[in-house]
XYZ file of C-alpha atoms in Angstrom:
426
model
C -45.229 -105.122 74.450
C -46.168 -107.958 72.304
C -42.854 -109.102 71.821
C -41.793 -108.694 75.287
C -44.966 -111.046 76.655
C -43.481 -113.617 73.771
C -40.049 -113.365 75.351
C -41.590 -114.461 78.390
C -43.030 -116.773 77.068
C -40.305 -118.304 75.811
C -38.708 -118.548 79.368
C -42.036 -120.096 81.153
C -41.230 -123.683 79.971
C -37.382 -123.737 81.380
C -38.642 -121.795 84.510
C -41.885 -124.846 84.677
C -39.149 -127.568 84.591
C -36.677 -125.859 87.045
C -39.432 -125.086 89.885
C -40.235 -129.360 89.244
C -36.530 -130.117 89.755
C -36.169 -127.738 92.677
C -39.070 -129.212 94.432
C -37.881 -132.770 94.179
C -34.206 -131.607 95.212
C -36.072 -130.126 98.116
C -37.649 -133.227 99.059
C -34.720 -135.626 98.640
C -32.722 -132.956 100.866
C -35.840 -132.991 103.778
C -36.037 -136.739 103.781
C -32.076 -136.728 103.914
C -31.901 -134.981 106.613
C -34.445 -136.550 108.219
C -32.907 -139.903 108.294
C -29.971 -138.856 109.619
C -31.686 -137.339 112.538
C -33.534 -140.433 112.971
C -30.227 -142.507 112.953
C -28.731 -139.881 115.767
C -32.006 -138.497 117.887
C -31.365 -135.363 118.848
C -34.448 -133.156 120.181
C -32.984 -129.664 119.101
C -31.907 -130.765 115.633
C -35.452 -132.109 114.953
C -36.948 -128.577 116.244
C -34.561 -126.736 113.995
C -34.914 -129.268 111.057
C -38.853 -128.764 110.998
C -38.820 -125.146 111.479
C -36.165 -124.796 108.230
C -38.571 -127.261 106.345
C -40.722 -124.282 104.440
C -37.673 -122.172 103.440
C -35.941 -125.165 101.957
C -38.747 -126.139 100.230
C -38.830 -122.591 98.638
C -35.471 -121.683 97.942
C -33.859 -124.790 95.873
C -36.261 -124.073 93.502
C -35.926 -120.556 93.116
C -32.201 -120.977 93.056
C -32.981 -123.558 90.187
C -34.884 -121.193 88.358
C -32.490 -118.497 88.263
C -29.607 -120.747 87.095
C -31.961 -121.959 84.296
C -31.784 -118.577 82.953
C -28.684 -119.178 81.332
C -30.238 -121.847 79.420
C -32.667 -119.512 77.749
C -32.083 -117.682 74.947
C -34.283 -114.422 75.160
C -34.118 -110.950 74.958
C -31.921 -109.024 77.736
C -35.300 -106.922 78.718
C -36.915 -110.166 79.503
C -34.153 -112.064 81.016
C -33.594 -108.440 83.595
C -37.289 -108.505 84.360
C -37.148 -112.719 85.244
C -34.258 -111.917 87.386
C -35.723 -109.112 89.136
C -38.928 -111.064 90.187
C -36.780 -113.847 91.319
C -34.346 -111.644 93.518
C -37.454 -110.233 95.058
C -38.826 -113.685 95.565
C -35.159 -114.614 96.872
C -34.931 -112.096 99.036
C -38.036 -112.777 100.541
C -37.196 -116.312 101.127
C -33.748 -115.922 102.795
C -35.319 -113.194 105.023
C -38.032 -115.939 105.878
C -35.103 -118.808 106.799
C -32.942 -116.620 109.039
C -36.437 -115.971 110.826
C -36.823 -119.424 111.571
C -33.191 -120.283 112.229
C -33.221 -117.579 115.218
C -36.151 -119.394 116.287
C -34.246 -122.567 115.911
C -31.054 -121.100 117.709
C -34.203 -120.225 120.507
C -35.370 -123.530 120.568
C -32.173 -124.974 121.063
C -31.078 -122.771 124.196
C -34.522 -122.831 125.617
C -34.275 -126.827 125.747
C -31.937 -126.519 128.591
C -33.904 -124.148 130.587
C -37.514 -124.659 132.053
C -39.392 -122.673 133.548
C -41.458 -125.515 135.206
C -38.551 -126.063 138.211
C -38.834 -124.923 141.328
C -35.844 -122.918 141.252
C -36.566 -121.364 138.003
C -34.667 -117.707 138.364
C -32.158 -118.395 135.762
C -34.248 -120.352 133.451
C -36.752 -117.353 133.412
C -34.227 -114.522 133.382
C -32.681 -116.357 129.969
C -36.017 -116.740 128.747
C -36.831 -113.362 128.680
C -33.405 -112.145 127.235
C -33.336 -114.946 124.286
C -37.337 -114.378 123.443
C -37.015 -110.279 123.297
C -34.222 -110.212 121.408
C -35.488 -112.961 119.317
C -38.630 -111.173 118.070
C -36.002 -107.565 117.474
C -33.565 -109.440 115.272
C -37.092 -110.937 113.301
C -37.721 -107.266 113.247
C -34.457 -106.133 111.935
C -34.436 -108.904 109.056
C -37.587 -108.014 107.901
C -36.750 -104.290 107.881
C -34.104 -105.060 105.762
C -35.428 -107.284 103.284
C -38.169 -104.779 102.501
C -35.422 -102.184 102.215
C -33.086 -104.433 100.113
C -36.286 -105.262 97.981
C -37.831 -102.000 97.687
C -33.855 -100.562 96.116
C -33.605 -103.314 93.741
C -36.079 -101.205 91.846
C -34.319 -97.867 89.824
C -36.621 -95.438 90.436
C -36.889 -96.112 94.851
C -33.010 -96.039 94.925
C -33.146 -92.763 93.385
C -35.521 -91.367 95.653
C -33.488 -93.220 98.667
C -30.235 -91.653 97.644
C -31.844 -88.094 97.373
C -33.321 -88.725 100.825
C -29.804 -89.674 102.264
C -28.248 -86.717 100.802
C -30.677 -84.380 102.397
C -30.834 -83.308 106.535
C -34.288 -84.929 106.030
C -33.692 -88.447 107.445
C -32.800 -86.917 110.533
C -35.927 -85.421 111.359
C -37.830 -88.679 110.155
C -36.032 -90.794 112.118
C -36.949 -88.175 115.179
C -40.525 -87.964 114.313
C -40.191 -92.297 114.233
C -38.715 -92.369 117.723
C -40.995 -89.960 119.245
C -44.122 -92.021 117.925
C -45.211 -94.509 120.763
C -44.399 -97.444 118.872
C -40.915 -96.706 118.690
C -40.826 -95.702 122.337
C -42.648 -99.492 123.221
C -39.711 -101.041 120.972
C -36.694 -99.485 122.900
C -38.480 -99.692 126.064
C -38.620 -103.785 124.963
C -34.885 -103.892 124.522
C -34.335 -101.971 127.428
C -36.782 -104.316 129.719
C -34.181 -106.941 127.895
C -31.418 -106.093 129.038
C -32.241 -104.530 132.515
C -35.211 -106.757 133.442
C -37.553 -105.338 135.761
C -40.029 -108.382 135.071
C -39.310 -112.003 133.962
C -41.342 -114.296 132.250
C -43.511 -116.320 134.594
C -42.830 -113.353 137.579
C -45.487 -112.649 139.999
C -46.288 -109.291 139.962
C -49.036 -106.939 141.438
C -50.234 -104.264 138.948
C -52.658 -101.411 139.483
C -54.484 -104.033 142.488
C -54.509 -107.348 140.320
C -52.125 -110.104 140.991
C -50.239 -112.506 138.529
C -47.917 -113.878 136.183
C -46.307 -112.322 133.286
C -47.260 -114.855 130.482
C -45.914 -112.850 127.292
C -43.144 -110.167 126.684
C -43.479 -108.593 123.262
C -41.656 -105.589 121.696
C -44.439 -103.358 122.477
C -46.833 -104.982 125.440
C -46.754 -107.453 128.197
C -49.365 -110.234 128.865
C -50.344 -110.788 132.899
C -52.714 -113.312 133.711
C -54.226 -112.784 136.568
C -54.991 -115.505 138.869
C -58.850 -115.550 137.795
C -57.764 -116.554 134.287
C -57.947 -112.832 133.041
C -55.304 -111.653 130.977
C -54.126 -107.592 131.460
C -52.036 -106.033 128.539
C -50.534 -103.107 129.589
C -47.640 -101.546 127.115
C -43.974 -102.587 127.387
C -43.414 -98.748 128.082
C -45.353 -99.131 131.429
C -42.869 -100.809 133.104
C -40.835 -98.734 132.658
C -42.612 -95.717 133.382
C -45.062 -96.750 136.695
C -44.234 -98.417 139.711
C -45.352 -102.218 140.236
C -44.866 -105.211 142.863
C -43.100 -107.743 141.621
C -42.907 -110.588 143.988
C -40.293 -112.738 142.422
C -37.620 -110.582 141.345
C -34.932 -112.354 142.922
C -36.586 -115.094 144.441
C -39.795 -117.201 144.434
C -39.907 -117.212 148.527
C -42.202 -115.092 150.291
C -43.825 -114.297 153.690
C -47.493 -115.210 154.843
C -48.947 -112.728 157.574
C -52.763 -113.476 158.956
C -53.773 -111.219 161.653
C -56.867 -112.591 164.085
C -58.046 -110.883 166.804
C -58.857 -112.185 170.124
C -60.106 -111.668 173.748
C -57.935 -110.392 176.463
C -58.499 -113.704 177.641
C -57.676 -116.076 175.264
C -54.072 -118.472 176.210
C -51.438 -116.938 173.973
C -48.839 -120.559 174.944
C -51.567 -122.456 173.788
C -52.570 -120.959 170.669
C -48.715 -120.598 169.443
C -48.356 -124.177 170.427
C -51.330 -125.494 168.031
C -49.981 -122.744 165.343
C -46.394 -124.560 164.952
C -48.668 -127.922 164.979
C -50.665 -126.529 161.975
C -47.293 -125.496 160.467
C -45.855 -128.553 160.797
C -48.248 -130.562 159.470
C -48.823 -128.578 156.134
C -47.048 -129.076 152.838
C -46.913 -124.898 151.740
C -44.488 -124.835 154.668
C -41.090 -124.521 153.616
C -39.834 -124.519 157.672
C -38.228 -121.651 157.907
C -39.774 -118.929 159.193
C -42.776 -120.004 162.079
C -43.428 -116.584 164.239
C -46.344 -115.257 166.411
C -46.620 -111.950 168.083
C -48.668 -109.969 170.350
C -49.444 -107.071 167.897
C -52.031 -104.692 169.098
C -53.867 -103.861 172.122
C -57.512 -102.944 171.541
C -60.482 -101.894 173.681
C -62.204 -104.963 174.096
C -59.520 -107.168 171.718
C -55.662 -108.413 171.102
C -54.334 -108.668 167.906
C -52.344 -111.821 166.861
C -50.111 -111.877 164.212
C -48.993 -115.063 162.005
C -45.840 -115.069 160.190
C -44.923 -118.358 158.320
C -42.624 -118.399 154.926
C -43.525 -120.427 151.653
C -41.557 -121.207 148.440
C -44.326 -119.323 145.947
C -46.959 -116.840 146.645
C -49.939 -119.829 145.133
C -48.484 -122.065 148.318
C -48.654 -118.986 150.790
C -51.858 -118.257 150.265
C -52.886 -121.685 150.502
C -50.794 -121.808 153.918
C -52.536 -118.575 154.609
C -56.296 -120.200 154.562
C -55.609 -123.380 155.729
C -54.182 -121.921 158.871
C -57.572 -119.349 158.785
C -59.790 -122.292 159.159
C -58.090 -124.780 161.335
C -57.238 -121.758 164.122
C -60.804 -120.646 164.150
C -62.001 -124.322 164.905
C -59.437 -124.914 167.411
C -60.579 -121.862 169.150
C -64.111 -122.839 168.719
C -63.705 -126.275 169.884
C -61.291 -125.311 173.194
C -61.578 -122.184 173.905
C -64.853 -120.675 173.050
C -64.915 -117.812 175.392
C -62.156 -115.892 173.560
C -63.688 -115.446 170.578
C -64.378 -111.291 169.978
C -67.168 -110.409 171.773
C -68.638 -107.134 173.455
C -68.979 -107.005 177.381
C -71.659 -104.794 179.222
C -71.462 -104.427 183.271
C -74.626 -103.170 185.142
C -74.535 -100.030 187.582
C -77.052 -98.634 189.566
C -77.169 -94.908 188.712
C -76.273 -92.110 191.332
C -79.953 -90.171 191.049
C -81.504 -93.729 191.930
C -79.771 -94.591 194.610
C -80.403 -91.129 196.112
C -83.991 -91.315 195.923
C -83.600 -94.978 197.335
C -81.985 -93.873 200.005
C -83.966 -90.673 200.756
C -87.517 -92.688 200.623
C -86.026 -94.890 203.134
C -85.399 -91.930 205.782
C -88.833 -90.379 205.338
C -90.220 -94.049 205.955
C -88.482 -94.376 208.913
C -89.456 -90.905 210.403
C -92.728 -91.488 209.506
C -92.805 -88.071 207.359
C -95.071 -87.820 204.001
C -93.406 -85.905 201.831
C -95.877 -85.934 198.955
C -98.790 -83.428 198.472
C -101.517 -82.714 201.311
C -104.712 -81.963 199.167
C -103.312 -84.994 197.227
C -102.782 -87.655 199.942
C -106.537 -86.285 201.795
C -108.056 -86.948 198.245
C -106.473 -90.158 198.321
C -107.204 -91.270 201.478
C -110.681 -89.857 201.566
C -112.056 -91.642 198.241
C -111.003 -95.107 199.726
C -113.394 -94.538 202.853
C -116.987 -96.076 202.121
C -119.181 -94.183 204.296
C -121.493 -91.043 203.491
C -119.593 -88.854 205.687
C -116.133 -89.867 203.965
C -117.655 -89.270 200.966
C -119.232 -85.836 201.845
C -115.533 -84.845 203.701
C -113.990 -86.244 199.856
C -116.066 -83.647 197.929
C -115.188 -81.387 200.164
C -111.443 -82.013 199.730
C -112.086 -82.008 196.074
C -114.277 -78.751 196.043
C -111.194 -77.395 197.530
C -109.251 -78.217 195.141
C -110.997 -78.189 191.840
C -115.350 -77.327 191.591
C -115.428 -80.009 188.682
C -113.998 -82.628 191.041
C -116.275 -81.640 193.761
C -119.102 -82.471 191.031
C -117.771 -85.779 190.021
C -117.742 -86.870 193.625
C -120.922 -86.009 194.342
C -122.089 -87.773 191.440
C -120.453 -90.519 192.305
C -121.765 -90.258 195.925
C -125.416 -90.501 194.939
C -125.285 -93.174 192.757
C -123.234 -95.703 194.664
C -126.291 -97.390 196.284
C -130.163 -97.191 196.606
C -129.360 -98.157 200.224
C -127.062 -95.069 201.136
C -129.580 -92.201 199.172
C -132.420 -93.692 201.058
C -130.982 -93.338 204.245
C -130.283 -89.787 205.127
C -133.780 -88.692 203.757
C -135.173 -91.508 205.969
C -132.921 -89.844 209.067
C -133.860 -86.682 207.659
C -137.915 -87.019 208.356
C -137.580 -88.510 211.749
């Protein structure tokens, strides 16, 4: 062990010098490359140029150091071992440089296309395509540059070759696709190639509305128009049903509905609608309809149908015509705003009585209650003998009213109890 640590020791000072010389090569190279960039401006060449910038800066100097193995005399053990670490390292490093060059190869076909048009279909269905199967070939080179570092060592490429040989790899690779992850990942290349959704599409998803921000190999970003973002798995698109408003173009309908009084001018309102229409910049002019819908009990239904270039400029088109119909109708016709009507009508059982009240009148009948109308007519009378032919009345009908009107009788004046004694003696 002793002597195997001196070996590598031996090696360290070559290996020192050759990571020094590799870095400056690296530099002189980035600077190079630089100027001639600067000399002939070219926007995707300086994207691709700083995203290669790291793995040049690593791999001169690890090629360096491997060739200055050859320049060091130590044992074969050692010189395997140095070799080994810097294959690893290499491996690594290449893996890490065809990453970024298919992001450079992304940049530089994504230049041409932005999604910031207003006729961005193509530009959006490329930018899907190119970032999905972007991010599975990263996947794929970093599969197998673990795999190609993991069988550089003896002992795994023994247990990989007995693996092979057996019927075992085909259940693992069945248990791997039936794990969800997998299942996200081919549903990803899938959405790729098919493309239900787009980047920037508006969709509709489970009641929230908005934009697909992010497609990754296993979930989807939406941000929905209150800034909220919704990450739902790549597999659901697949899987669920969703609104997507944009799928083959960015035009869409507006419909407002307002309802109205049976009296309200239908010319005139259409009339002020196109004016509205006209006037408003989320009108793209080609589709301006208004229709009698619905016939209610007490209200009409009015239907709006006006066409914009995005959904964010119908429903602006949508409220703006909201607020300036409802103030035209306020300001000129008032009276055919929704409102509930209520008619008077004499009932049937009044009338009858009206008219049967009138008949007795004119006959001179009274209809009500004998005992009832004497009693009445009886208690208005002032006089002693009224009052003594009202207690009579009232002892005829009731004893207790007979005693309240003779109660009443005595002490109505000193006058009228004196009198009849006074009558009385004579």
């Amino acid at each position: 062990m002793n002597s195997l640590f001196h070996e590598y020791l031996k090696a360290f000072p070559a290996l020192v010098v050759a990571l020094v010389l590799g870095v400056a090569v690296a530099f002189l190279i980035i600077r190079f490359t630089r100027w001639v960039n600067a000399r002939h401006p070219n926007s995707v060449r300086t994207a691709a140029l700083r995203r290669l910038r790291g793995p040049t800066r690593s791999l001169v100097p690890l090629l360096l150091m491997l060739a200055s193995l050859h320049y060091v005399k130590v044992s074969v053990a050692a010189e395997v071992d140095i070799r080994h670490a810097i294959s690893i390292l290499l491996v690594g490093v290449v893996a890490w440089g065809l990453a970024r060059l298919v992001e450079a190869v992304e940049d530089a076909i994504l230049y041409y296309y932005h999604i910031d048009a207003a006729d961005n279909l193509k530009a959006r269905r490329l930018q899907t395509q190119v970032r999905v199967f972007r991010r599975i070939i990263v996947v794929v080179i970093a599969l197998i540059a673990i795999a190609v570092a993991l069988f550089s060592f003896p002992s795994v490429r023994l247990a990989g070759a007995g693996v092979l040989a057996s019927a075992g790899i085909i259940s693992i690779i069945a248990g791997i696709a039936s794990k969800p992850v997998a299942s996200n990942v081919i549903a990803g290349i899938q959405i790729a190639i098919s493309q239900p959704i787009r980047l920037d599409d508006v969709v509709v998803i489970q009641g929230h509305w908005g934009r697909v921000e992010e497609i990754s190999l296993t979930y989807v970003v939406v941000r929905v128009w209150d800034l909220r973002r919704l990450v739902l798995p790549i597999s659901y698109f697949i899987s669920n049903p969703f609104e997507n408003w944009t799928k083959t173009t960015a035009d869409i309908l507006g419909i407002v509905h307002i309802e109205l009084d049976y009296t309200a001018p239908v010319p005139a309102i259409r009339e002020q609608f196109l004016s509205i229409l006209a006037s408003s910049p989320d009108w793209d002019g080609s589709v301006a309809r208004m229709q009698v819908t619905q016939l209610g009990v007490s209200t009409m239904q009015l239907r709006f149908v006006m066409s914009s270039p995005d959904s964010s400029r119908s429903w602006n088109l949508e409220c703006e015509l909201r607020e300036k119909m409802i103030l035209f109708l306020q300001q000129q016709y008032p009276e055919v705003l929704p409102r509930v009507r209520a008619e008077m009508v004499p009932s049937s059982l009044g009338t009858s009585l009206t008219a049967t009240d009138a008949q007795a009148s004119e006959g001179g009948e009274d209809r009500s209650d004998p005992s009832m109308s004497q009693l009445f007519n009886t208690s208005l009378m002032p006089t002693p003998v009224a009052n003594s032919q009202s207690s009579q009345a009232a002892a005829a009908l009731d004893p207790t009213m007979s005693q309240l009107f003779n109660a009443s009788t005595m002490g109505s004046s000193p006058a009228q109890s004196a009198e009849p004694s006074g009558s009385g003696s004579a």
